Tab-separated table of C-alpha atoms in Angstrom:
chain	number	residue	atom	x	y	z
A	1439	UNK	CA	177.582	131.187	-14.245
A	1440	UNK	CA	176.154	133.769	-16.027
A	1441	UNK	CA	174.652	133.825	-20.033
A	1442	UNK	CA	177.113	135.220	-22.111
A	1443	UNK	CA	175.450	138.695	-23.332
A	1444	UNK	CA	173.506	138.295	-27.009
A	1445	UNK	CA	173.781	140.353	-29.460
A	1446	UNK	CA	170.987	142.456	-30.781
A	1447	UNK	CA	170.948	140.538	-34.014
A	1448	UNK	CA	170.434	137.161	-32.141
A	1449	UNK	CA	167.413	138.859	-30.466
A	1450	UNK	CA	165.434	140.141	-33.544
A	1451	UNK	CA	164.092	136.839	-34.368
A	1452	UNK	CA	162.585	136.095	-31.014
A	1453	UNK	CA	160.852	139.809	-30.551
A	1454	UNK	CA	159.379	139.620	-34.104
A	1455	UNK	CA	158.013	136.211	-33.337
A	1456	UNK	CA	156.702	137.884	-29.866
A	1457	UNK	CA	155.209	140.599	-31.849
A	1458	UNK	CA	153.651	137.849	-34.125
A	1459	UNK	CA	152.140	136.013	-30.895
A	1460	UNK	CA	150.665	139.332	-29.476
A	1461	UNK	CA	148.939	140.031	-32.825
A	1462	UNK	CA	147.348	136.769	-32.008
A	1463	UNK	CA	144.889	138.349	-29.271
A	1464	UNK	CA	142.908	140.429	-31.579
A	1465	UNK	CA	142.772	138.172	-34.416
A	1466	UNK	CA	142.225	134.798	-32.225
A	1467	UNK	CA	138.608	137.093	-31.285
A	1468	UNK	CA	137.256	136.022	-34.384
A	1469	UNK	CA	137.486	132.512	-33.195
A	1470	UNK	CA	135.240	132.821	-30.136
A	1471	UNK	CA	132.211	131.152	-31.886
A	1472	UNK	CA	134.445	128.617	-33.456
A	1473	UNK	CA	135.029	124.905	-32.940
A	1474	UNK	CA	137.876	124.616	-30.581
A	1475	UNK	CA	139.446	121.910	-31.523
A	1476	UNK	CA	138.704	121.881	-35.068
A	1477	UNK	CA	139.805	125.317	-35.468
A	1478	UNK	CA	142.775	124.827	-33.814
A	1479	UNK	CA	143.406	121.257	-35.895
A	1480	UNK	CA	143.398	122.936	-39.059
A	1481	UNK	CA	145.673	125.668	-37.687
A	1482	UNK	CA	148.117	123.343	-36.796
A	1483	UNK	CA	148.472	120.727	-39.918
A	1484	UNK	CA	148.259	123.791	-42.057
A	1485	UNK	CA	151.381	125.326	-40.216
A	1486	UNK	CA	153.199	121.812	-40.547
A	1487	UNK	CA	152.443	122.073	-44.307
A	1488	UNK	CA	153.753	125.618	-44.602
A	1489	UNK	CA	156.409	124.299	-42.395
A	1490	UNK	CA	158.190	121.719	-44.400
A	1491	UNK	CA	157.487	123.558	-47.548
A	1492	UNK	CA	159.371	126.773	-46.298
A	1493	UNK	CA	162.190	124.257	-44.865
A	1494	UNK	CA	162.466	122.461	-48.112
A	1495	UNK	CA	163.408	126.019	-49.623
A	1496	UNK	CA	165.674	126.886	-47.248
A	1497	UNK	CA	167.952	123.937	-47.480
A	1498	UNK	CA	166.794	122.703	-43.323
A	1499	UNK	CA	167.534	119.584	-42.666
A	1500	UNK	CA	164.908	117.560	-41.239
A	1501	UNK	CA	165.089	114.099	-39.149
A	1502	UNK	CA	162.935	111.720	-37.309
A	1503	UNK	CA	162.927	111.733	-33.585
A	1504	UNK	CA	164.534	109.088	-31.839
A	1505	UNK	CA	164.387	107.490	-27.869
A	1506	UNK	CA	163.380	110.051	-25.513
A	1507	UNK	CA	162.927	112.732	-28.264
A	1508	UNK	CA	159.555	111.685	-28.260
A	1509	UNK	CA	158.922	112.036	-24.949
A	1510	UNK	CA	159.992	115.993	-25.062
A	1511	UNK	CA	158.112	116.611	-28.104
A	1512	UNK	CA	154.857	114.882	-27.460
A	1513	UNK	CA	155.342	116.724	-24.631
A	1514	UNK	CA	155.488	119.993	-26.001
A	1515	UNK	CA	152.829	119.612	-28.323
A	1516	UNK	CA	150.201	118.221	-25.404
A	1517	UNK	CA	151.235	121.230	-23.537
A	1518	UNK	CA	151.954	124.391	-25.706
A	1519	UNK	CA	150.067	123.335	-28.300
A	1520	UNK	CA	146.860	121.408	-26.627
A	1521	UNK	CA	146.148	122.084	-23.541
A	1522	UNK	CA	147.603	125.558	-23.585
A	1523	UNK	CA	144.681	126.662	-25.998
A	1524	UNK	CA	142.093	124.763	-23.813
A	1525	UNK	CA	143.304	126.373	-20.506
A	1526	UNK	CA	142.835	130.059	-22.656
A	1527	UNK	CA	139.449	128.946	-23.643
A	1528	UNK	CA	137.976	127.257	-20.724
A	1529	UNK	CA	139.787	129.708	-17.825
A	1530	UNK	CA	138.146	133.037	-20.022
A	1531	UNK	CA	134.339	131.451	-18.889
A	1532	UNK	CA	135.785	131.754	-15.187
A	1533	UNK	CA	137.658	134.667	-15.459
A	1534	UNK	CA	138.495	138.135	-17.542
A	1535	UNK	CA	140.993	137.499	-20.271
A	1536	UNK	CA	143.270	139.963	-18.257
A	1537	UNK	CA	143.765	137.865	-15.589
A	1538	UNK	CA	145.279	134.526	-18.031
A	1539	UNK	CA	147.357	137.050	-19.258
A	1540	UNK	CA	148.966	138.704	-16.546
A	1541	UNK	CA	149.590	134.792	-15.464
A	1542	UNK	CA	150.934	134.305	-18.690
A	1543	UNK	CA	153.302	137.426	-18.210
A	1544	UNK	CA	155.302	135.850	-15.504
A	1545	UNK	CA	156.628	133.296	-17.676
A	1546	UNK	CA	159.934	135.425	-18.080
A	1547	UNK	CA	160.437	134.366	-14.143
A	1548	UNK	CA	159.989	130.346	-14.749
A	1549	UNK	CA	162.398	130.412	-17.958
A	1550	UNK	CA	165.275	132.476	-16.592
A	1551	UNK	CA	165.011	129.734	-13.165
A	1552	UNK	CA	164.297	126.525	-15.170
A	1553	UNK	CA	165.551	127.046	-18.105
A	1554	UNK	CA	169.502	127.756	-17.347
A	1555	UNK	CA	169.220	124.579	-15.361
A	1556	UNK	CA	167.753	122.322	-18.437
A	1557	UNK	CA	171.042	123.810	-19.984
A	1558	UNK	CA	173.588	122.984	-17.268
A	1559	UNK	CA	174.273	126.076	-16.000
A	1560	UNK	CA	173.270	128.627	-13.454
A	1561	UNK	CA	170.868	131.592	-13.870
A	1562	UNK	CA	171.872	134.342	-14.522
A	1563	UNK	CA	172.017	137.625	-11.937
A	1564	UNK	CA	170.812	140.148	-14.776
A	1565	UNK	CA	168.075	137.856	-16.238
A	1566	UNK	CA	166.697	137.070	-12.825
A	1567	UNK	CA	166.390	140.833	-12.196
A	1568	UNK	CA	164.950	142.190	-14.931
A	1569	UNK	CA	162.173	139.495	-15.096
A	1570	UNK	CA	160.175	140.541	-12.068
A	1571	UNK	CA	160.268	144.255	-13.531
A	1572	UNK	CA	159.015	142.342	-17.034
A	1573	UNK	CA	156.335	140.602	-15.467
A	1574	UNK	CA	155.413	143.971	-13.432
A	1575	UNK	CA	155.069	146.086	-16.940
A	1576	UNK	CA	153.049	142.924	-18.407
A	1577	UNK	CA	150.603	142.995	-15.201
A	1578	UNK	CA	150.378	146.645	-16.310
A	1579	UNK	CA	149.653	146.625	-19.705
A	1580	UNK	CA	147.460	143.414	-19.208
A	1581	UNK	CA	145.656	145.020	-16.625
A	1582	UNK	CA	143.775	142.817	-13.140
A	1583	UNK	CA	140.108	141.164	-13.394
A	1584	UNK	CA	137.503	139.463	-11.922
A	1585	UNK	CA	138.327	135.897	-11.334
A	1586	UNK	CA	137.215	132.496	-9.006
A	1587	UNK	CA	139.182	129.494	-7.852
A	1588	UNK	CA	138.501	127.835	-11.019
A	1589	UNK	CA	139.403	130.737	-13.108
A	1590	UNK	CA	142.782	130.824	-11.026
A	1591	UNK	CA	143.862	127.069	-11.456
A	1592	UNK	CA	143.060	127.287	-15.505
A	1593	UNK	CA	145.668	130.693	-15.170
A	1594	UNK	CA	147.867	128.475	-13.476
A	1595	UNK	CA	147.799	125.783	-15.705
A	1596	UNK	CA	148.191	128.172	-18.934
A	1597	UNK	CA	151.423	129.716	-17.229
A	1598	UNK	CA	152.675	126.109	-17.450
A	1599	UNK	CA	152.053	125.241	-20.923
A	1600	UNK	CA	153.773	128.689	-22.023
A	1601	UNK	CA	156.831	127.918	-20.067
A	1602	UNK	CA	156.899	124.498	-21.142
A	1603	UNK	CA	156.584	125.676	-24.451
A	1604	UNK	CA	160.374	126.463	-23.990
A	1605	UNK	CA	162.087	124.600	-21.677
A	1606	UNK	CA	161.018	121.077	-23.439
A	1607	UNK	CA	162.521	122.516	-26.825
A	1608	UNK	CA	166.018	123.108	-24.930
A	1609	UNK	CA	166.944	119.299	-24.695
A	1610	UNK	CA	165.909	118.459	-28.366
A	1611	UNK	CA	166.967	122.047	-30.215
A	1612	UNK	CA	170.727	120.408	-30.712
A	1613	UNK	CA	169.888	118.064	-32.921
A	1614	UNK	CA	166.108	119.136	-34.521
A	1615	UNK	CA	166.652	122.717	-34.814
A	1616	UNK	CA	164.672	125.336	-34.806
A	1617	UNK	CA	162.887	124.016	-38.296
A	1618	UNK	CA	162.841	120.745	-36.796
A	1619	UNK	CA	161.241	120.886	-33.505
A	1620	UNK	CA	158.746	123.486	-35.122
A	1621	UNK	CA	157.443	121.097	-37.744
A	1622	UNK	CA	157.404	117.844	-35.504
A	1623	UNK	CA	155.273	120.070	-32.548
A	1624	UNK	CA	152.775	121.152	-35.055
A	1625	UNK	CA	152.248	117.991	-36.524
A	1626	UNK	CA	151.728	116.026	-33.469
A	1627	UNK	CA	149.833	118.964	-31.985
A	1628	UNK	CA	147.802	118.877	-35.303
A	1629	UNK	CA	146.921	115.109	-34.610
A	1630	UNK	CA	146.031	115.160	-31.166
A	1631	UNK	CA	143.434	118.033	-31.841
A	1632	UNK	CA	142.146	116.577	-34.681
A	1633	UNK	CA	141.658	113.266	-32.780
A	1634	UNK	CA	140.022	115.587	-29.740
A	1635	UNK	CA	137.730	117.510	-33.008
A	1636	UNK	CA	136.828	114.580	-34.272
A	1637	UNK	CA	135.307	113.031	-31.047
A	1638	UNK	CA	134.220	115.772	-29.042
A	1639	UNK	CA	132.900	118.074	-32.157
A	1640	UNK	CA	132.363	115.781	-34.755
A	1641	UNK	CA	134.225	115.026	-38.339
A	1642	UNK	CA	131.828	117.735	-39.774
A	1643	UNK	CA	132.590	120.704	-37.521
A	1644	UNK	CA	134.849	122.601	-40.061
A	1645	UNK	CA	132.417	122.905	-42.111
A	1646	UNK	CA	130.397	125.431	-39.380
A	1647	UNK	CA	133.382	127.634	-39.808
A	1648	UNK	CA	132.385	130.800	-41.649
A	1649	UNK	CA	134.920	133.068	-44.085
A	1650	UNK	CA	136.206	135.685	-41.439
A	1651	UNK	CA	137.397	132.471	-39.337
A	1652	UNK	CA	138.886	130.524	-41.915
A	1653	UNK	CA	141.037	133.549	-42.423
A	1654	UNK	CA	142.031	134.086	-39.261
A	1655	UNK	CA	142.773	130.520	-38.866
A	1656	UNK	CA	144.936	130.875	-42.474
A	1657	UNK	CA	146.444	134.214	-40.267
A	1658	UNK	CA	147.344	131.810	-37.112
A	1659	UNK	CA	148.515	129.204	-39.243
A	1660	UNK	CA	151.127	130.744	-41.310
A	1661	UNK	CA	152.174	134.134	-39.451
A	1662	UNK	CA	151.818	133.233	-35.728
A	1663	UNK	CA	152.484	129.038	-36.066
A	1664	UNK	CA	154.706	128.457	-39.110
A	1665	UNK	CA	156.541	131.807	-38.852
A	1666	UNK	CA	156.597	132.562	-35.192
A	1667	UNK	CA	157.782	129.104	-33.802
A	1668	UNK	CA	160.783	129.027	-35.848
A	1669	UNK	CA	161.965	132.369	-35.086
A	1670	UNK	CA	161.398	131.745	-31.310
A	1671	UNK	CA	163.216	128.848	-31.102
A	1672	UNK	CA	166.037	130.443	-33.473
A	1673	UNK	CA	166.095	133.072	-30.446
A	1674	UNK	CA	166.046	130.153	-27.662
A	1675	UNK	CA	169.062	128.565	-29.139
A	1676	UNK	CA	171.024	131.127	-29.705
A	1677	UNK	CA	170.683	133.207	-26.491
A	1678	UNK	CA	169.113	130.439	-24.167
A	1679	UNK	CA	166.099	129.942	-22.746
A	1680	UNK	CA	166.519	132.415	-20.017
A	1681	UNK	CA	167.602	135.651	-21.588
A	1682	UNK	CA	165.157	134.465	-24.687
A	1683	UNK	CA	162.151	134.584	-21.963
A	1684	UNK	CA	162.453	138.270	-21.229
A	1685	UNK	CA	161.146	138.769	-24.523
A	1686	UNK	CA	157.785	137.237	-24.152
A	1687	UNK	CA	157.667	140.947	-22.293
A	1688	UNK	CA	156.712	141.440	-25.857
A	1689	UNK	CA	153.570	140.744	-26.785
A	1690	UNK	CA	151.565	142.147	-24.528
A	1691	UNK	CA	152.546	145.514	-25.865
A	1692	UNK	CA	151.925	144.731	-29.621
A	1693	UNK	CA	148.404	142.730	-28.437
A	1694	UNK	CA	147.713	146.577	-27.031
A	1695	UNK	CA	149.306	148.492	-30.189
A	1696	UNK	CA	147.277	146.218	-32.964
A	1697	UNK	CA	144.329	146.561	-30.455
A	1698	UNK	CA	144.587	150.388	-30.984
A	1699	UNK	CA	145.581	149.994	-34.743
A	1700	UNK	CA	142.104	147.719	-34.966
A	1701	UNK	CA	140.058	150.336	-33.552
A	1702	UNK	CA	139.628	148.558	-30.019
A	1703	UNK	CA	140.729	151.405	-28.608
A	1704	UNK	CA	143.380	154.110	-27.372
A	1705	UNK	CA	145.471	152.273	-24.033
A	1706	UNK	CA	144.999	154.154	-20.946
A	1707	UNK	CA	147.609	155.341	-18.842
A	1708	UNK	CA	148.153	152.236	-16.834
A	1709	UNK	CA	149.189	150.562	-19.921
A	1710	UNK	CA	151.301	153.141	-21.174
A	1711	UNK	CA	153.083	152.872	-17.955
A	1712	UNK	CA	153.312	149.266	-18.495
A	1713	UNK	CA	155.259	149.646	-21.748
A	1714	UNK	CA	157.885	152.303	-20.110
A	1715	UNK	CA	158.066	149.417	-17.740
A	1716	UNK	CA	158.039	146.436	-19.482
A	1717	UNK	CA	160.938	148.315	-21.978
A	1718	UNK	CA	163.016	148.884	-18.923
A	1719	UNK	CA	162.947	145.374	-18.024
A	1720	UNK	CA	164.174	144.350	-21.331
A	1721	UNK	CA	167.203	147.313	-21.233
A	1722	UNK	CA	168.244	145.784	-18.217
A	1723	UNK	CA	168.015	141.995	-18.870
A	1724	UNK	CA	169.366	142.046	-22.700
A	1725	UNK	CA	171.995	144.951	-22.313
A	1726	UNK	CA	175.382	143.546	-23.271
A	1727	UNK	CA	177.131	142.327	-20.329
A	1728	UNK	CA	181.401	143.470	-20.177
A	1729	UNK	CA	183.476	141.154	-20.715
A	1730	UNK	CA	185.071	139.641	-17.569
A	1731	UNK	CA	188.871	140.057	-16.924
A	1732	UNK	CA	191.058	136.699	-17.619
A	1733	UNK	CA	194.343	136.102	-16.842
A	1734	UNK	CA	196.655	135.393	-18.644
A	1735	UNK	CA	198.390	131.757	-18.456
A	1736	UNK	CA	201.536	132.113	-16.460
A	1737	UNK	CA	204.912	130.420	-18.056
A	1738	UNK	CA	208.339	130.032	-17.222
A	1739	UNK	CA	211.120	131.086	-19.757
A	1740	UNK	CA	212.585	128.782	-21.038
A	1741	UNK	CA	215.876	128.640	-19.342
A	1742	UNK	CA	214.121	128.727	-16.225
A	1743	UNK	CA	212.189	125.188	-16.726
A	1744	UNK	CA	214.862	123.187	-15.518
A	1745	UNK	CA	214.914	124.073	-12.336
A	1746	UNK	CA	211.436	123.287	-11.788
A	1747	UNK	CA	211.886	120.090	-10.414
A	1748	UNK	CA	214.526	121.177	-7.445
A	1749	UNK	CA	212.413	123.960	-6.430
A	1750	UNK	CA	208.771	121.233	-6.057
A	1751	UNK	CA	211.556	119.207	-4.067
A	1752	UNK	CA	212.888	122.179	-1.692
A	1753	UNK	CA	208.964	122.759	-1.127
A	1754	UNK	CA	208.318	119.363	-0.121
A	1755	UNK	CA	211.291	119.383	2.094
A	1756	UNK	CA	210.323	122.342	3.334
């Protein structure tokens, strides 16, 4: 069974909140020299603060998770949040950034298979078409690089935390919400890095942070955490995790346009061809979809009812 087709409206959400994540690249550079988990600790319970002040404005209702809510949001915050930053970190010593990206890129493929199913229905035809071309454009854009065994299974394992970044927000996004399932991930992802900071970096490592990388950790924190989560998952439940995945297409072009904007430099034509690309997979994936012909209920006049029952019997008879 196919998604029924979104409408553009439903989509902006998710594509700012990609654009958000691809701004990430340049401005997570800064943090190179940083504490890992520190860094990323104070990223996280400052988004949870931003978080439930922005949802106390807006009216969102928040509640505690219950049963086997915990399960899918510990979850997501041990793999989107934790070990998704540690596979970036730790697979860049083994291999060129390009190559955990381009890994990263064929996440649209995982969430248009897995993530129809985690919503009880079948994948759909268009998704599963365009998200090979996605993934193509992103391997474009992203470029290849020099890599070793290691270097692939960290790739691997980053892929993985992306996708599940989705898919174990689908069975919990009923009842949490986008607001909700954003501020309970960031909190628990806040706690488990600060536990990890605290024991593997020591209680005092925020203070070796210097001004530039408090503000891009302010930068992370608000625009790419508090900001972009809540927007994705706005996207993700009101489209579904498949058709929402194309858009992760995203970000690798706005990593390359704020690259260019930040003076990194001017793409080259690979990348450019990658964006063409990459576009094209998105026309075809989120175009609207016709609406399919129904019939129409068939009914008997009225006068005709009655006779009904003596034509089942001259059936059975017959």
């Amino acid at each position: 069974m196919d998604t029924p087709s979104a409408s553009f409206v439903q989509l902006v959400p998710g594509m700012v909140g990609m654009v958000l994540v691809g701004s990430s690249v340049t401005v997570s550079h800064t943090l190179v020299d940083a504490p890992l988990f520190t860094s990323q600790a104070v990223r996280y319970v400052a988004a949870t603060a931003i978080l439930m002040v922005i949802a106390r404005l807006a009216g969102a209702r928040l509640v505690w998770p219950r049963g086997r809510e915990w399960l899918w949001l510990t979850g997501l915050a041990v793999t989107g949040l934790v070990l998704f930053n540690v596979a970036v970190v730790r697979g860049v010593a083994h291999a060129e950034p390009a190559v955990i990206a381009v890994a990263v890129a064929c996440v649209p493929l995982v969430l248009g298979v897995v993530g129809p199913l985690l919503e009880r229905r079948g994948p759909s035809r268009q998704v599963l078409l365009a998200a090979p071309v996605v993934m193509a454009g992103a391997v474009l854009v992203e470029g290849t690089g020099r890599t070793d065994a290691v270097g692939v299974a960290w790739a691997g394992l980053a892929l993985g935390c992306e996708a599940a970044f989705t898919l174990l927000a689908v069975p919990v996004l009923g009842r949490h919400g986008p607001w909700g399932v954003s501020v309970h991930a960031t909190w628990l992802g806040g706690v488990l890095l600060a536990v990890l900071g605290a024991t593997g970096e020591g209680p005092s490592a925020a203070r070796e942070l210097t001004t530039a990388q408090w503000a891009a950790v302010g930068y992370l924190a608000l625009m790419v955490t508090a900001v972009a989560f809540v927007l994705w998952y706005s996207t993700v439940r009101s489209v579904g995790a498949g058709r929402a995945g194309l858009l992760t297409g995203i970000a690798p072009l706005a990593a390359a346009v704020v690259g260019t904007v930040s003076g990194a430099g001017v793409p080259g034509p690979s990348v450019w061809l990658g964006i063409v690309v990459v576009i094209a997979g998105l026309v075809v994936g989120l175009r609207p979809q016709p609406a399919k012909w129904r019939s129409a209920p068939v009914t008997c006049p009225p006068d005709d009812r009655s006779r009904l029952p003596h034509l089942r019997r001259a059936l059975r008879r017959g």
